[in-house]
Amino acid sequence: CGFHLRGAQPVELPFKQVFLAKSGVFQLDLDAQRTLSERGGVEVLAQSSSDAPVLDSLQESRNRNLRSVNIDGKVKEYELQYTFSFRLRSAAGETLLQNQISLVRRMSYSDDALLAKEQEENRLYLDMRQDALQQMLRRLAHAPVGSTPAAH
Amino acid sequence: AGSVTPQPASSQDEGPTTIQAGQVNGVYGQTLEADGQVEMKRPGQTIVADWLRYQQVTEDLYAKGHIRLLQHGDDVRGDELKLNLNSRIGNITQTEYTLANGSARGRADVLEFAGRDRYRLKNATYTSCVNPEAGWYLIASDLSLDYTRNLGEAESARLVFQGVPLAYLPWIDFSLNGERKSGWLTPSIGSSNKGGAELSTPYYWNIAPNRDATFTPRLMVKRGLQLKGEFRYLEPSYAGEVTAEWLSDRKSDRNRSGLKWLHQQRFGAWNSGVRIERVSDDTYFEDLGDKLAVSSTVNLPREAWISRSENGLSFSARFLKYQTLQPNPNSLVDTPYAKLPQLTLNWLKPNLGGGNLDLDLQSEFTAFRHPTKVDGTRLVTYPSVSWLLSSQSAYFKPKVGVHVTHYNINAGNNRTGLTSSTRTLPILSVDSGLFFDRETTLGGQNYTQTLEPRLYYVNIPYRDQSKLPNFDSGLADFSFSQLFSENRYTGSDRINEANQITAAVTSRLIDDDTGVERLRGSIGQRYYLRKTQRVALDGSTTPRNERSSDILASLEGQLGKNWHLSSSWQFNTSSPRSQKASLDLQYSPAPGKVLNFGYRMDRTPAADKDRLKQFDISGQWPIAPGWYGVARWNYSIKDKKPLEVLAGVEYNAGCWQLRMVAQRYVTSGGNKSTNVFLLLQMSDVASFGSNPSDTLKRGVKGYAEPERLESANPTEVKP
Amino acid sequence: ETADRDKPINIQADTVTLDMNKGTRQFIGNVLIVQGTLRVQAERIDVTTNDVGDMKAVGVGRPVQFRQKQDNVDEYVEGYGDRMEYDSAKNQLQLLGNARVKRGLDEVKGASIFYDSVTQQYSVKGGASTTTSPEGGGRVTVTITPKPRPAAPAATPAPAPAPQ
């Protein structure tokens, strides 16, 4: 049915090297770096270089909204909203792509299992972070890096 | 031209002044008198008058008769004008003015120009409506508009709405551009069946750019006067906010108070923080909280923490205790364990030895305290090594670890008599997946469709954990995140035995132009190679024999330009029926036009009252030019009762908005709470009533406030 | 300049006719009067002088051109008009019809202009819209540019005139 292993038609990132500016959140920086190198197949530089684009202002935010209550007015379900934003700049510093990805997961809730739900909530956020990083990769594949910055 | 001596008070707008008139007399370079439909034009200013005299040197202008003054954004008419064109100081009498590009207009006996962008008006009217009679206007004996500080102030002012005087205000100040400034915020009036009618008049004090405070006296007919104070502070290394409430409650004749303090601080590489929430009694939020999200809060944290993380090593210490409210005596809430303290030490060493071998050590020591349940301490260490082999089209990731837990259990409330125990569990997991792609077009748009099969194997031996205490373990929701995790229980007290394979496949539609994921579908199931599972949350060891888990499927994303779908479905294969289902469909062709249809069903919870079967239908739609209807109907099919009903009509006239919203939602013990929001907003000058925005934004996904939508008469200037 | 009155008057023209009883001389055709910094060009000018040397000139041209330097300021006054009347004793200039006076960057236009170069007073009238000034249409236009404060006040009038 036309599917073929992606290896044969890889997600071509329009750059071979990228400098990843640290966001300060160690786990986020590590996950971003591994997604770029393992899934994106590009070399992640530790410091900026004159011709490699820069991926910076990585930011994530978490927001918990009440979604469903039961007849007793008790919270039965929360909606966890995760927002991830990033920016790709050319070596010359010109912004090529600035994007925001927001994802949602639902989590049932009961006041009786507060500590357990706290850890499940954290696990769902980490799951969304991985998802967002994958989607970032897809979008980076379409970043207009090819054209020379002056042409912009 | 010869050398020009620097001009002492040169006006910024250099350039010639031209005067057209019926007749002009003057002394060259000194004065000039023009008569007969005089029109004086200079860069940035145009003055029309019957007669004017102009002192060229001092740039003083005196004009009379049918005056019209146009200067950067101001259009002012009047009888008599005295103005220094350089300093822009002067005044005009019997004036009709439009200032700041139309955002302020009205009449005044005297309009004084007090320098650039600063005006003082005597016996003036002020409005932002093109047609004040149909909208509102402020009459004041003394009105000052300072666009350099964006502050308006009026003395002995009367607010007239559609010709009806609405309020007499001895003194009022208001923002000219919507930013908060010190002073009385506009009062809010509301009513609820718990507190009766109420009036609160917040006072905002902008202490400093990084510090502000709000004091809100809230008078409730049934309960009396509640005082509420909020103080926020932001310093380079620390920030936080403190909220305190106090009420001597007539209805239950006792003092009721609430406190909330959030604080975060950094010392060098250390982060620390405090979060304290405390209320005086169990039904505090029920009676005094005005929002559903607030009234459903039951566990209030009291927490202090400190943490540090540096290239892979992260340490944290945390003291956590909850105040648990029991609003409903016959359905008691289980108080969570307190962690006094909880110390965690995690160490992650990626790319060990240059390869892609990861060493991960998770360790935690916690002392658990509980009023009625058994206390004790727990030490968990879980070192693991994982090896990632991946390319763009496939990945294979085995992981091996040892989960060691040691308990010291106190004697009190100890029904099993176990005082100490150690549980050591080897954990093996293998995660693997392939990535397939193909090009496809759908509705004229090119997409890359992916097909991502994934296999996940976990092997954990059985250990009898029925005698171990359960401090913080719970059954996680059956979700795709849980499908691919080692343990179906969260926390560390229960580790399920496992010899299972999870298989799932995900397909995504990726937009070829932007790489944005438009639609994603997934389906997965877990197969138990070992028939029986015995580890359970409570003490029972009766084995459950399942061959496979429920089937989990989900479909989420954009359907065409205006439709968005988010659905998930969990099918129980053994007793063939749906175990859990959720559907959310949204149609939103434009701002202010949104319809949501939601259905949720969940049979998983053991207690019937915790099960869900409900509709959630909501929407906002224009019903007439400038009029918008908004509604939500959250109906529980199981209980055959609405959980929340919300209905409102909102009108945007351009320079004023009227918002009428009623809300009724369930509270504990089957009671209902009703709120009525009635709000009349006159751009930033005044607003009367209580603001329904938060309630509507939470209740109706995609809701937009009326002032941001098409107004009734589009010619109205947006304030 | 007021000092012009002590300077010799030089008048050129195609033809000159003398009218003894009025004491006026009529110059016709490319008339040019020069007296010190004063220059007047017209098609026809009637000049009457008195024994003291004061001069009254009435000129007609398309347009009459008048030019004179101002006292102790390096600026010239230029005047144009269909008809001109100049009185050197009073240093007053009257321009009628499409009148225009330019001094430095400032300019005054109207149906009629009166200018006293001693007191530097001027008066411009729009008057009825004449067929020859459709653009003005009875209006006056004054253009002034921001001036540095002048160093000295206007010069005081000069003493007796120089003999013919």
PDB file of C-alpha atoms in Angstrom, chain A residues 25-140:
ATOM      1  CA  VAL A  25      16.062  22.533  32.300  1.00  0.00           C
ATOM      2  CA  PHE A  26      18.554  19.683  32.151  1.00  0.00           C
ATOM      3  CA  GLN A  27      16.111  16.930  31.169  1.00  0.00           C
ATOM      4  CA  LEU A  28      14.542  19.076  28.422  1.00  0.00           C
ATOM      5  CA  ASP A  29      17.945  19.956  26.974  1.00  0.00           C
ATOM      6  CA  LEU A  30      19.023  16.320  27.048  1.00  0.00           C
ATOM      7  CA  ASP A  31      15.813  15.057  25.409  1.00  0.00           C
ATOM      8  CA  ALA A  32      16.025  17.768  22.735  1.00  0.00           C
ATOM      9  CA  GLN A  33      19.646  16.951  22.018  1.00  0.00           C
ATOM     10  CA  ARG A  34      18.938  13.211  21.732  1.00  0.00           C
ATOM     11  CA  THR A  35      15.910  13.726  19.496  1.00  0.00           C
ATOM     12  CA  LEU A  36      17.966  15.908  17.149  1.00  0.00           C
ATOM     13  CA  SER A  37      20.868  13.502  16.965  1.00  0.00           C
ATOM     14  CA  GLU A  38      19.066  10.156  17.063  1.00  0.00           C
ATOM     15  CA  ARG A  39      15.844  10.861  15.257  1.00  0.00           C
ATOM     16  CA  GLY A  40      16.946  13.837  13.213  1.00  0.00           C
ATOM     17  CA  GLY A  41      20.365  12.514  12.263  1.00  0.00           C
ATOM     18  CA  VAL A  42      22.136  15.848  12.794  1.00  0.00           C
ATOM     19  CA  GLU A  43      25.205  16.703  14.835  1.00  0.00           C
ATOM     20  CA  VAL A  44      24.439  18.814  17.870  1.00  0.00           C
ATOM     21  CA  LEU A  45      27.241  21.271  18.595  1.00  0.00           C
ATOM     22  CA  ALA A  46      28.146  22.295  22.127  1.00  0.00           C
ATOM     23  CA  GLN A  47      29.023  25.882  21.152  1.00  0.00           C
ATOM     24  CA  SER A  48      27.852  28.117  18.325  1.00  0.00           C
ATOM     25  CA  SER A  49      29.736  27.917  15.069  1.00  0.00           C
ATOM     26  CA  SER A  50      29.855  30.373  12.204  1.00  0.00           C
ATOM     27  CA  ASP A  51      27.814  28.387   9.729  1.00  0.00           C
ATOM     28  CA  ALA A  52      25.518  26.129  11.788  1.00  0.00           C
ATOM     29  CA  PRO A  53      21.951  27.290  12.509  1.00  0.00           C
ATOM     30  CA  VAL A  54      21.003  27.855  16.136  1.00  0.00           C
ATOM     31  CA  LEU A  55      18.051  26.224  17.931  1.00  0.00           C
ATOM     32  CA  ASP A  56      17.263  28.415  20.905  1.00  0.00           C
ATOM     33  CA  SER A  57      14.627  29.779  23.296  1.00  0.00           C
ATOM     34  CA  LEU A  58      13.351  26.299  24.059  1.00  0.00           C
ATOM     35  CA  GLN A  59      10.487  26.803  26.509  1.00  0.00           C
ATOM     36  CA  GLU A  60       7.879  24.523  28.003  1.00  0.00           C
ATOM     37  CA  SER A  61       4.859  25.291  30.160  1.00  0.00           C
ATOM     38  CA  ARG A  62       2.364  23.098  31.993  1.00  0.00           C
ATOM     39  CA  ASN A  63      -1.244  23.922  32.765  1.00  0.00           C
ATOM     40  CA  ARG A  64      -3.850  21.810  34.550  1.00  0.00           C
ATOM     41  CA  ASN A  65      -7.531  22.546  33.838  1.00  0.00           C
ATOM     42  CA  LEU A  66     -10.565  21.040  35.505  1.00  0.00           C
ATOM     43  CA  ARG A  67     -12.443  18.927  32.948  1.00  0.00           C
ATOM     44  CA  SER A  68     -15.095  16.739  34.570  1.00  0.00           C
ATOM     45  CA  VAL A  69     -16.775  16.607  37.946  1.00  0.00           C
ATOM     46  CA  ASN A  70     -19.123  13.985  39.335  1.00  0.00           C
ATOM     47  CA  ILE A  71     -22.575  14.550  40.773  1.00  0.00           C
ATOM     48  CA  ASP A  72     -20.922  15.343  44.102  1.00  0.00           C
ATOM     49  CA  GLY A  73     -19.031  18.235  42.588  1.00  0.00           C
ATOM     50  CA  LYS A  74     -15.767  16.345  43.063  1.00  0.00           C
ATOM     51  CA  VAL A  75     -13.059  16.614  40.395  1.00  0.00           C
ATOM     52  CA  LYS A  76     -13.021  13.395  38.363  1.00  0.00           C
ATOM     53  CA  GLU A  77     -10.864  14.371  35.424  1.00  0.00           C
ATOM     54  CA  TYR A  78      -8.176  16.961  34.703  1.00  0.00           C
ATOM     55  CA  GLU A  79      -6.975  18.105  31.312  1.00  0.00           C
ATOM     56  CA  LEU A  80      -3.178  18.530  31.266  1.00  0.00           C
ATOM     57  CA  GLN A  81      -2.002  21.084  28.736  1.00  0.00           C
ATOM     58  CA  TYR A  82       1.672  21.117  27.695  1.00  0.00           C
ATOM     59  CA  THR A  83       3.028  23.927  25.524  1.00  0.00           C
ATOM     60  CA  PHE A  84       6.479  23.761  23.938  1.00  0.00           C
ATOM     61  CA  SER A  85       8.035  26.582  21.932  1.00  0.00           C
ATOM     62  CA  PHE A  86      11.307  26.824  20.043  1.00  0.00           C
ATOM     63  CA  ARG A  87      13.068  29.073  17.554  1.00  0.00           C
ATOM     64  CA  LEU A  88      15.488  28.245  14.749  1.00  0.00           C
ATOM     65  CA  ARG A  89      17.853  31.034  13.720  1.00  0.00           C
ATOM     66  CA  SER A  90      20.327  31.035  10.858  1.00  0.00           C
ATOM     67  CA  ALA A  91      24.031  31.284  11.652  1.00  0.00           C
ATOM     68  CA  ALA A  92      23.685  34.989  10.865  1.00  0.00           C
ATOM     69  CA  GLY A  93      21.057  35.257  13.580  1.00  0.00           C
ATOM     70  CA  GLU A  94      18.002  35.704  11.420  1.00  0.00           C
ATOM     71  CA  THR A  95      14.887  33.913  12.656  1.00  0.00           C
ATOM     72  CA  LEU A  96      13.969  31.121  10.241  1.00  0.00           C
ATOM     73  CA  LEU A  97      11.249  29.343  12.157  1.00  0.00           C
ATOM     74  CA  GLN A  98       9.486  30.166  15.410  1.00  0.00           C
ATOM     75  CA  ASN A  99       6.817  27.737  16.486  1.00  0.00           C
ATOM     76  CA  GLN A 100       4.682  26.614  19.367  1.00  0.00           C
ATOM     77  CA  ILE A 101       3.333  23.104  19.871  1.00  0.00           C
ATOM     78  CA  SER A 102       0.601  22.507  22.451  1.00  0.00           C
ATOM     79  CA  LEU A 103      -0.572  19.060  23.409  1.00  0.00           C
ATOM     80  CA  VAL A 104      -3.277  17.794  25.713  1.00  0.00           C
ATOM     81  CA  ARG A 105      -3.621  14.624  27.808  1.00  0.00           C
ATOM     82  CA  ARG A 106      -6.513  13.714  30.050  1.00  0.00           C
ATOM     83  CA  MET A 107      -6.049  12.176  33.470  1.00  0.00           C
ATOM     84  CA  SER A 108      -8.721  10.799  35.721  1.00  0.00           C
ATOM     85  CA  TYR A 109      -8.487  12.098  39.262  1.00  0.00           C
ATOM     86  CA  SER A 110      -9.532  11.139  42.726  1.00  0.00           C
ATOM     87  CA  ASP A 111      -8.714  13.008  45.908  1.00  0.00           C
ATOM     88  CA  ASP A 112      -8.044   9.690  47.617  1.00  0.00           C
ATOM     89  CA  ALA A 113      -5.030   8.918  45.408  1.00  0.00           C
ATOM     90  CA  LEU A 114      -3.465  12.379  45.474  1.00  0.00           C
ATOM     91  CA  LEU A 115       0.210  11.342  45.721  1.00  0.00           C
ATOM     92  CA  ALA A 116      -0.146   8.675  43.031  1.00  0.00           C
ATOM     93  CA  LYS A 117      -1.931  11.082  40.684  1.00  0.00           C
ATOM     94  CA  GLU A 118       0.816  13.668  41.217  1.00  0.00           C
ATOM     95  CA  GLN A 119       3.389  11.227  39.859  1.00  0.00           C
ATOM     96  CA  GLU A 120       1.118  10.100  36.994  1.00  0.00           C
ATOM     97  CA  GLU A 121       0.628  13.750  36.042  1.00  0.00           C
ATOM     98  CA  ASN A 122       4.396  14.211  35.902  1.00  0.00           C
ATOM     99  CA  ARG A 123       4.781  11.112  33.743  1.00  0.00           C
ATOM    100  CA  LEU A 124       2.115  12.389  31.299  1.00  0.00           C
ATOM    101  CA  TYR A 125       3.916  15.730  30.985  1.00  0.00           C
ATOM    102  CA  LEU A 126       7.210  13.938  30.182  1.00  0.00           C
ATOM    103  CA  ASP A 127       5.352  11.833  27.599  1.00  0.00           C
ATOM    104  CA  MET A 128       4.027  15.036  25.975  1.00  0.00           C
ATOM    105  CA  ARG A 129       7.521  16.511  25.944  1.00  0.00           C
ATOM    106  CA  GLN A 130       8.797  13.558  23.866  1.00  0.00           C
ATOM    107  CA  ASP A 131       5.813  13.904  21.548  1.00  0.00           C
ATOM    108  CA  ALA A 132       6.415  17.652  21.107  1.00  0.00           C
ATOM    109  CA  LEU A 133      10.108  17.109  20.349  1.00  0.00           C
ATOM    110  CA  GLN A 134       9.187  14.632  17.604  1.00  0.00           C
ATOM    111  CA  GLN A 135       6.781  17.123  16.116  1.00  0.00           C
ATOM    112  CA  MET A 136       9.441  19.842  16.310  1.00  0.00           C
ATOM    113  CA  LEU A 137      11.672  17.620  14.193  1.00  0.00           C
ATOM    114  CA  ARG A 138       9.011  17.369  11.521  1.00  0.00           C
ATOM    115  CA  ARG A 139       8.647  21.138  11.438  1.00  0.00           C
ATOM    116  CA  LEU A 140      12.393  21.768  11.355  1.00  0.00           C
TER     117      LEU A 140
END
